[in-house]
Amino acid sequence: MALIVQKFGGTSVGDTDRIRAVANRVVEARKRGDDLVVVVSAMAGETDRLVALANATSPDPDPREFDVLLSTGEQQTIALLAIAIRALGVPARSFTGVQLGMRTDCSHGRARVLSIDASRIRRDLDRGAVVVAAGFQGTDSDGNITTLGRGGSDTSAVALAAALGADVCEIYTDVPGIFTADPNVVANARKLDHIAYDEMLEMASLGAKVLQLRSVSLGKQYGVRIHVRSTFEREEGTWVIPEEEVMERPVVSGVTYNRNEAKVTISGVRDTPGAAARIFRPLSEGGVVVDVIVQNVSEDGRTDVTFTVPRPDLGRALEIAEAVAAELGAPRVSSDESIAKVSVVGLGMREHAGVASRMFSALAEEGVNIQMISTSEIKVSVVIEERYTELACRALHDAFELGEERTASEEQGLPAK
Ligand code: ADP
Ligand code: ASP
Ligand code: MG
């Protein structure tokens, strides 16, 4: 008998018919004899609706109360799913984050899971009940409700799987697995059978929202086997597993995009030691996470510094940048919200040269101008005009032949370094 954590996302529990379909699937698994912890998100659109309600009430909602409000989305679905499972004659009990003993730090809106009291869940599992757990929410040491950031139910599920030593964490969603690119943007994207934790970490951090970044890092840390698969179809999905177990190692395995960043430029910064520290220290102290940074070669002792920040933090970033610019005698601060970051990711890049140049050529052929570039061991990212996002994703997907089934020799791809 296995212990399985199943997580169903917002679309999967989007209305009561879908909740009943999920209940059927859960009961089927239970009847095979497995112990089940089922984590659910809020119904599709519900979290957005709650966010809009809070923002309509105040331009700057209190973070503690914001989390109290947002957590109600998942509280609805746990109750509805438990009702639906019980209606099929199988015992089930719902648990909010507090009831699960899901302890987090106190960073409202982006809390990190610290520990889980598994004893309460085990008691119900031992009695033969299906445990239906609210995703996305926890409680800090003072008993305040916290939420784990958008997409956080993935993290709740993986954290529960780690705490319970589950055999597998199944992430049920509206696509059949993890693809070479977002299948809703690139029509010929190919489903991957396996992906290594590190590759998925990179894809998630670069915008592939199929798994929340933190869920992948927890999965890697605790060795949780994650299986991303379709709620609506039966076929196997994609396994996220340790690198040693991934047989194929294409140079590029995926293309991702992120439309949630904005660009800030401080022009005419005096090019002296310490200038960068004076710009980026107050930003980090202000809780603004800076991503790509570019500094130009200086002319006449002055240079331009451009960086990207999460779009929701642009207002705060600009306030800080303007204050710093005044201190540094830099005459101008400008910003651009209509940018996107498009990236190619692959473990095989460690051993192969030529990925960046192939990427730049493919974009050039489509007339897409590159504004910023950033690379790491297993990814190359470019910042481009937002309106070219889809075009760039498709062009790169084709350039790296990701839509094709590759043969072993093609797998070698580019010449070795
Ligand atoms: P859920 O509500 O089930 O958590 P999400 O909307 O958070 O679902 O994540 C699933 C979505 O992730 C898909 O509908 C797809 O548009 C998007 N996505 C982005 N990149 C990828 C990728 N590489 N593979 C699969 N899905 C992706
Ligand atoms: N309901 C939350 C969200 O929409 C958490 C989740 O779905 O994972 O982000
Ligand atoms: Mg999600």
Coordinates of C-alpha atoms and ligand atoms in Angstrom, one line a residue:
M1 CA 0.0 0.0 0.0
A2 CA 1.4 3.3 -1.0
L3 CA 1.1 6.8 0.5
I4 CA 0.3 9.2 -2.3
V5 CA 0.0 13.0 -2.1
Q6 CA -2.2 14.3 -5.0
K7 CA -2.6 18.0 -5.8
F8 CA -5.3 19.4 -8.0
G9 CA -4.9 22.9 -9.3
G10 CA -7.5 25.6 -9.9
T11 CA -8.8 24.5 -13.3
S12 CA -9.1 20.9 -12.1
V13 CA -11.5 22.1 -9.3
G14 CA -13.0 24.9 -11.3
D15 CA -16.6 24.1 -10.7
T16 CA -18.7 21.6 -8.8
D17 CA -18.8 19.1 -11.8
R18 CA -15.0 19.1 -11.9
I19 CA -14.8 18.7 -8.1
R20 CA -17.1 15.7 -8.4
A21 CA -14.8 14.3 -11.2
V22 CA -11.8 14.8 -8.9
A23 CA -13.6 13.0 -6.1
N24 CA -14.2 10.0 -8.4
R25 CA -10.6 9.9 -9.3
V26 CA -9.6 10.1 -5.7
V27 CA -12.0 7.4 -4.7
E28 CA -10.7 5.1 -7.5
A29 CA -7.2 5.5 -6.1
R30 CA -8.4 4.9 -2.5
K31 CA -10.1 1.7 -3.6
R32 CA -6.8 0.4 -5.0
G33 CA -5.7 0.5 -1.4
D34 CA -3.5 3.6 -1.3
D35 CA -3.5 6.1 1.5
L36 CA -4.2 9.5 0.1
V37 CA -3.6 13.1 1.0
V38 CA -5.3 15.4 -1.5
V39 CA -4.2 19.0 -1.7
V40 CA -6.4 21.5 -3.5
S41 CA -6.1 25.0 -4.9
A42 CA -8.9 27.6 -4.9
M43 CA -11.3 27.2 -7.8
A44 CA -10.0 28.8 -11.1
G45 CA -10.2 32.6 -10.9
E46 CA -11.1 32.7 -7.2
T47 CA -7.7 33.9 -5.9
D48 CA -7.7 36.6 -8.6
R49 CA -11.2 37.6 -7.6
L50 CA -10.1 37.9 -3.9
V51 CA -7.0 39.9 -4.9
A52 CA -9.3 42.3 -6.9
L53 CA -11.7 42.6 -3.9
A54 CA -8.8 43.6 -1.6
N55 CA -7.4 46.0 -4.1
A56 CA -10.8 47.6 -4.6
T57 CA -11.1 48.1 -0.9
S58 CA -7.7 49.7 -0.4
P59 CA -4.8 50.6 -2.8
D60 CA -2.4 49.1 -0.2
P61 CA -4.2 46.2 1.7
D62 CA -2.8 45.2 5.0
P63 CA -0.6 42.0 4.3
R64 CA -2.0 40.1 7.3
E65 CA -5.6 40.7 6.3
F66 CA -4.8 40.0 2.7
D67 CA -3.6 36.5 3.6
V68 CA -6.7 35.9 5.7
L69 CA -8.8 36.8 2.7
L70 CA -6.8 34.8 0.1
S71 CA -6.8 31.7 2.2
T72 CA -10.6 31.5 2.0
G73 CA -10.4 30.3 -1.6
E74 CA -8.8 27.1 -0.7
Q75 CA -11.0 26.7 2.4
Q76 CA -14.0 26.5 0.0
T77 CA -12.5 23.8 -2.2
I78 CA -11.4 21.5 0.7
A79 CA -14.9 21.4 2.1
L80 CA -16.5 20.9 -1.3
L81 CA -14.1 18.1 -2.2
A82 CA -14.5 16.4 1.2
I83 CA -18.3 16.6 0.7
A84 CA -18.0 15.1 -2.8
I85 CA -15.8 12.2 -1.6
R86 CA -18.0 11.4 1.3
A87 CA -21.0 11.4 -1.0
L88 CA -19.3 8.5 -2.8
G89 CA -19.3 6.6 0.5
V90 CA -15.6 7.1 1.3
P91 CA -14.5 8.8 4.6
A92 CA -12.8 12.1 4.0
R93 CA -11.9 15.1 6.2
S94 CA -10.8 18.6 5.2
F95 CA -8.0 20.5 6.9
T96 CA -7.0 24.1 6.6
G97 CA -3.3 25.1 6.9
V98 CA -3.7 25.8 10.6
Q99 CA -5.3 22.4 11.2
L100 CA -2.5 20.7 9.2
G101 CA 0.1 22.2 11.4
M102 CA 1.7 23.8 8.3
R103 CA 4.1 26.2 10.1
T104 CA 5.7 28.9 8.0
D105 CA 7.7 32.0 8.6
C106 CA 5.8 35.3 8.9
S107 CA 6.4 36.8 5.4
H108 CA 2.8 37.4 4.4
G109 CA 2.2 36.7 0.7
R110 CA 5.4 34.7 0.2
A111 CA 5.8 32.6 3.3
R112 CA 8.2 29.7 3.4
V113 CA 7.2 26.4 5.0
L114 CA 9.2 25.6 8.1
S115 CA 7.6 22.4 9.4
I116 CA 4.5 20.3 9.3
D117 CA 2.9 18.4 12.3
A118 CA 2.3 15.1 10.5
S119 CA 0.7 13.4 13.5
R120 CA -2.8 14.8 13.0
I121 CA -2.8 13.8 9.3
R122 CA -1.5 10.3 10.2
R123 CA -4.3 9.8 12.7
D124 CA -6.9 10.3 10.0
L125 CA -5.0 8.2 7.5
D126 CA -4.8 5.4 10.0
R127 CA -8.5 5.6 10.5
G128 CA -8.9 5.1 6.7
A129 CA -9.9 8.6 5.8
V130 CA -8.8 10.6 2.8
V131 CA -7.1 13.7 4.1
V132 CA -8.2 16.8 2.0
A133 CA -5.6 19.6 2.6
A134 CA -5.8 23.3 1.8
G135 CA -2.9 24.3 -0.4
F136 CA -1.2 27.7 -0.4
Q137 CA -1.7 28.5 3.3
G138 CA 0.0 28.0 6.6
T139 CA 0.4 29.7 10.0
D140 CA 3.3 31.5 11.6
S141 CA 4.5 31.1 15.1
D142 CA 2.0 33.7 16.4
G143 CA -0.9 31.9 14.8
N144 CA -1.4 34.3 11.9
I145 CA -2.6 32.9 8.6
T146 CA 0.1 33.1 5.9
T147 CA 0.1 32.3 2.2
L148 CA 2.9 30.9 0.1
G149 CA 2.8 33.0 -3.0
R150 CA 1.0 32.4 -6.3
G151 CA 1.1 28.8 -7.3
G152 CA 1.9 27.9 -3.7
S153 CA -0.4 24.8 -3.6
D154 CA 2.4 22.9 -5.4
T155 CA 4.7 23.7 -2.5
S156 CA 2.1 22.7 0.1
A157 CA 1.8 19.3 -1.7
V158 CA 5.5 18.7 -2.0
A159 CA 6.1 19.8 1.6
L160 CA 3.4 17.4 2.8
A161 CA 4.9 14.6 0.7
A162 CA 8.3 15.2 2.3
A163 CA 6.9 15.4 5.8
L164 CA 4.9 12.2 5.4
G165 CA 7.6 10.3 3.4
A166 CA 5.1 9.8 0.6
D167 CA 5.9 7.4 -2.2
V168 CA 5.0 10.0 -4.8
C169 CA 3.6 13.5 -5.1
E170 CA 1.2 13.7 -8.1
I171 CA 0.5 17.2 -9.4
Y172 CA -2.7 17.1 -11.5
T173 CA -3.1 20.1 -13.8
D174 CA -4.7 21.3 -17.0
V175 CA -1.9 20.1 -19.3
P176 CA -0.6 16.5 -19.6
G177 CA 2.8 17.2 -18.1
I178 CA 5.9 19.4 -18.4
F179 CA 6.5 20.4 -22.0
T180 CA 9.5 21.8 -23.9
A181 CA 7.6 25.1 -23.8
D182 CA 4.3 26.4 -22.6
P183 CA 1.9 24.3 -24.7
N184 CA -0.6 27.1 -24.7
V185 CA 1.9 29.3 -26.5
V186 CA 4.0 26.9 -28.6
A187 CA 1.6 24.5 -30.4
N188 CA 4.1 21.8 -31.2
A189 CA 5.7 21.8 -27.7
R190 CA 6.6 18.2 -26.7
K191 CA 5.8 16.5 -23.4
L192 CA 8.9 15.4 -21.5
D193 CA 8.9 12.0 -19.9
H194 CA 11.5 13.1 -17.3
I195 CA 13.1 16.2 -16.2
A196 CA 15.9 16.7 -13.7
Y197 CA 15.2 18.8 -10.6
D198 CA 17.9 21.4 -11.5
E199 CA 16.5 21.8 -15.0
M200 CA 13.0 22.2 -13.6
L201 CA 14.3 24.6 -11.0
E202 CA 15.7 26.8 -13.8
M203 CA 12.5 26.5 -15.9
A204 CA 10.3 27.4 -12.9
S205 CA 12.5 30.3 -11.9
L206 CA 12.4 31.6 -15.5
G207 CA 8.6 31.6 -15.7
A208 CA 7.3 28.0 -16.4
K209 CA 4.4 28.3 -13.9
V210 CA 3.5 24.6 -14.2
L211 CA 5.3 24.1 -10.9
Q212 CA 6.0 26.8 -8.3
L213 CA 9.8 27.2 -7.9
R214 CA 9.8 26.5 -4.2
S215 CA 8.0 23.1 -4.7
V216 CA 10.9 22.0 -7.0
S217 CA 13.6 23.1 -4.5
L218 CA 11.8 21.3 -1.7
G219 CA 11.4 18.2 -3.9
K220 CA 15.1 18.2 -4.7
Q221 CA 16.1 18.8 -1.0
Y222 CA 13.9 15.9 0.3
G223 CA 14.1 13.6 -2.7
V224 CA 10.3 13.8 -3.4
R225 CA 9.4 12.1 -6.6
I226 CA 7.1 14.6 -8.4
H227 CA 4.8 13.4 -11.2
V228 CA 3.1 16.2 -13.1
R229 CA 0.1 14.9 -15.1
S230 CA -3.3 15.7 -16.5
T231 CA -6.5 15.8 -14.4
F232 CA -8.5 15.2 -17.5
E233 CA -6.6 12.4 -19.2
R234 CA -5.2 9.1 -17.9
E235 CA -1.8 8.9 -19.6
E236 CA 1.5 9.2 -17.7
G237 CA 2.8 12.7 -17.3
T238 CA 6.4 14.0 -16.5
W239 CA 8.5 12.8 -13.7
V240 CA 10.8 15.3 -11.9
I241 CA 13.7 13.2 -10.7
P242 CA 17.4 13.4 -9.7
E243 CA 19.8 14.2 -12.5
E244 CA 21.6 10.8 -12.3
E245 CA 18.4 9.1 -13.3
V246 CA 17.7 11.2 -16.4
M247 CA 19.0 9.3 -19.3
E248 CA 18.8 11.8 -22.1
R249 CA 20.6 15.1 -21.8
P250 CA 19.7 17.4 -24.7
V251 CA 21.6 20.6 -25.0
V252 CA 18.4 22.6 -24.7
S253 CA 15.4 21.0 -23.1
G254 CA 13.0 23.9 -22.8
V255 CA 12.1 27.5 -23.7
T256 CA 10.4 29.7 -21.1
Y257 CA 9.1 33.2 -20.9
N258 CA 8.4 35.6 -18.1
R259 CA 6.2 38.7 -18.6
N260 CA 6.2 39.7 -15.0
E261 CA 9.3 41.9 -15.0
A262 CA 10.0 45.6 -15.7
K263 CA 13.2 47.4 -16.6
V264 CA 14.7 50.4 -14.9
T265 CA 17.6 52.5 -16.3
I266 CA 19.6 55.0 -14.4
S267 CA 21.5 57.1 -16.9
G268 CA 24.7 59.1 -16.4
V269 CA 25.9 57.3 -13.2
R270 CA 29.4 58.4 -12.3
D271 CA 31.7 55.4 -13.0
T272 CA 33.4 55.2 -9.6
P273 CA 34.0 52.3 -7.2
G274 CA 31.0 51.7 -5.0
A275 CA 28.4 53.1 -7.4
A276 CA 26.8 49.7 -8.0
A277 CA 26.7 49.0 -4.3
R278 CA 25.0 52.3 -3.7
I279 CA 22.3 51.5 -6.2
F280 CA 21.6 47.9 -5.4
R281 CA 22.0 47.9 -1.6
P282 CA 18.9 50.1 -0.9
L283 CA 16.9 48.0 -3.5
S284 CA 17.7 44.8 -1.6
E285 CA 17.1 46.4 1.7
G286 CA 13.7 47.6 0.3
G287 CA 12.9 43.9 -0.5
V288 CA 13.1 44.4 -4.3
V289 CA 14.6 41.4 -5.9
V290 CA 16.7 42.5 -8.9
D291 CA 17.1 40.0 -11.7
V292 CA 19.1 40.9 -14.9
I293 CA 21.7 43.7 -14.6
V294 CA 23.6 45.4 -17.4
Q295 CA 26.1 48.2 -17.1
N296 CA 27.5 50.0 -20.2
V297 CA 31.1 50.8 -20.9
S298 CA 31.5 54.3 -19.5
E299 CA 31.9 57.4 -21.6
D300 CA 33.5 60.5 -20.1
G301 CA 33.4 58.9 -16.7
R302 CA 29.7 58.2 -16.8
T303 CA 27.7 55.1 -17.5
D304 CA 24.1 53.7 -17.7
V305 CA 22.9 51.0 -15.4
T306 CA 19.9 49.0 -16.4
F307 CA 18.2 46.2 -14.3
T308 CA 14.9 44.3 -14.2
V309 CA 12.6 43.9 -11.2
P310 CA 9.3 42.1 -10.6
R311 CA 6.6 44.3 -12.2
P312 CA 4.5 44.6 -9.1
D313 CA 7.6 46.1 -7.4
L314 CA 8.3 48.7 -10.1
G315 CA 6.8 51.6 -8.1
R316 CA 9.0 50.9 -5.1
A317 CA 12.1 50.2 -7.3
L318 CA 11.6 53.6 -9.0
E319 CA 11.3 55.5 -5.8
I320 CA 14.5 54.0 -4.5
A321 CA 16.3 54.4 -7.9
E322 CA 15.3 58.1 -8.1
A323 CA 16.6 58.8 -4.5
V324 CA 19.9 57.0 -5.3
A325 CA 20.2 58.8 -8.7
A326 CA 19.9 62.1 -6.9
E327 CA 22.6 61.1 -4.5
L328 CA 24.9 59.9 -7.3
G329 CA 24.3 62.9 -9.5
A330 CA 22.8 60.8 -12.2
P331 CA 20.5 63.0 -14.3
R332 CA 17.8 60.5 -15.4
V333 CA 15.8 57.4 -14.3
S334 CA 13.5 55.7 -16.8
S335 CA 11.5 52.5 -16.9
D336 CA 9.8 50.2 -19.3
E337 CA 7.0 47.7 -18.3
S338 CA 6.5 46.3 -21.8
I339 CA 9.4 43.8 -21.7
A340 CA 9.6 40.0 -21.4
K341 CA 12.4 37.7 -20.6
V342 CA 12.7 34.6 -22.8
S343 CA 15.1 31.8 -21.9
V344 CA 16.4 28.5 -23.2
V345 CA 17.3 25.9 -20.5
G346 CA 19.2 22.7 -20.7
L347 CA 21.6 20.6 -18.6
G348 CA 23.6 19.7 -21.7
M349 CA 24.7 23.4 -22.1
R350 CA 27.4 22.6 -19.5
E351 CA 29.2 20.5 -22.1
H352 CA 28.3 22.3 -25.3
A353 CA 29.2 25.7 -26.7
G354 CA 27.2 27.6 -29.3
V355 CA 23.8 27.8 -27.6
A356 CA 23.8 31.6 -27.1
S357 CA 24.9 32.3 -30.7
R358 CA 22.2 30.0 -32.1
M359 CA 19.6 31.7 -29.9
F360 CA 20.7 35.2 -31.0
S361 CA 20.6 34.2 -34.7
A362 CA 17.1 32.7 -34.4
L363 CA 15.9 35.9 -32.8
A364 CA 17.7 38.1 -35.4
E365 CA 16.0 36.1 -38.2
E366 CA 12.6 37.1 -36.8
G367 CA 13.7 40.7 -36.3
V368 CA 13.5 40.6 -32.6
N369 CA 15.8 43.0 -30.9
I370 CA 17.7 41.9 -27.8
Q371 CA 17.8 44.5 -25.0
M372 CA 19.6 42.5 -22.3
I373 CA 21.4 39.2 -22.0
S374 CA 22.1 37.0 -19.0
T375 CA 23.6 33.5 -18.8
S376 CA 24.3 30.8 -16.3
E377 CA 25.6 27.3 -16.5
I378 CA 22.4 25.8 -17.8
K379 CA 20.4 28.8 -19.3
V380 CA 20.6 31.8 -21.6
S381 CA 18.0 34.6 -21.1
V382 CA 17.3 37.6 -23.2
V383 CA 15.1 40.6 -22.4
I384 CA 13.0 41.7 -25.4
E385 CA 9.9 43.7 -26.2
E386 CA 6.9 42.0 -24.7
R387 CA 4.9 41.9 -27.9
Y388 CA 7.4 39.5 -29.4
T389 CA 7.2 37.0 -26.6
E390 CA 5.2 34.3 -28.4
L391 CA 7.1 34.8 -31.7
A392 CA 10.4 34.5 -29.8
C393 CA 9.3 31.3 -28.0
R394 CA 8.2 29.7 -31.2
A395 CA 11.3 30.7 -33.1
L396 CA 13.6 29.4 -30.4
H397 CA 11.6 26.2 -30.0
D398 CA 12.1 25.6 -33.7
A399 CA 15.7 26.6 -33.8
F400 CA 16.6 24.0 -31.1
E401 CA 14.3 21.4 -32.8
L402 CA 12.4 20.8 -29.6
G403 CA 9.2 19.8 -31.3
E404 CA 10.8 16.9 -33.1
E405 CA 11.4 13.5 -31.7
R406 CA 15.2 13.4 -31.5
T407 CA 17.3 10.3 -32.4
A408 CA 20.3 9.4 -30.2
S409 CA 22.8 11.0 -32.7
E410 CA 20.7 14.2 -32.9
E411 CA 20.7 14.2 -29.1
Q412 CA 24.5 15.1 -29.3
G413 CA 23.4 18.3 -31.1
L414 CA 26.1 21.0 -31.1
P415 CA 29.8 20.3 -31.2
A416 CA 31.4 19.5 -27.9
K417 CA 33.3 22.4 -26.2
Ligands
ADP1 P1 -2.7 24.7 -11.8 O1 -3.9 25.6 -11.6 O2 -3.1 23.3 -12.1 O3 -1.7 24.9 -10.7 P2 -1.1 26.4 -13.5 O4 -1.9 27.3 -14.4 O5 -0.5 27.0 -12.3 O6 -2.0 25.2 -13.2 O7 0.1 25.7 -14.3 C1 -0.3 25.0 -15.5 C2 0.0 25.9 -16.7 O8 1.4 26.1 -16.8 C3 -0.3 25.4 -18.0 O9 -1.7 25.6 -18.4 C4 0.6 26.1 -19.0 O10 0.0 27.1 -19.7 C5 1.7 26.6 -18.1 N1 3.0 26.3 -18.5 C6 4.1 27.1 -18.7 N2 5.2 26.5 -19.1 C7 4.9 25.2 -19.2 C8 5.6 24.0 -19.5 N3 6.9 24.1 -19.9 N4 5.0 22.8 -19.5 C9 3.7 22.8 -19.1 N5 2.9 23.8 -18.8 C10 3.5 25.0 -18.8
ASP2 N1 -4.8 29.6 -5.3 C1 -3.4 30.1 -5.3 C2 -3.1 30.8 -6.6 O1 -4.0 31.0 -7.5 C3 -2.5 28.9 -5.1 C4 -2.4 27.9 -6.2 O2 -3.3 27.8 -7.0 O3 -1.5 27.1 -6.2 O4 -2.0 31.2 -6.8
MG3 MG -0.2 26.3 -10.3

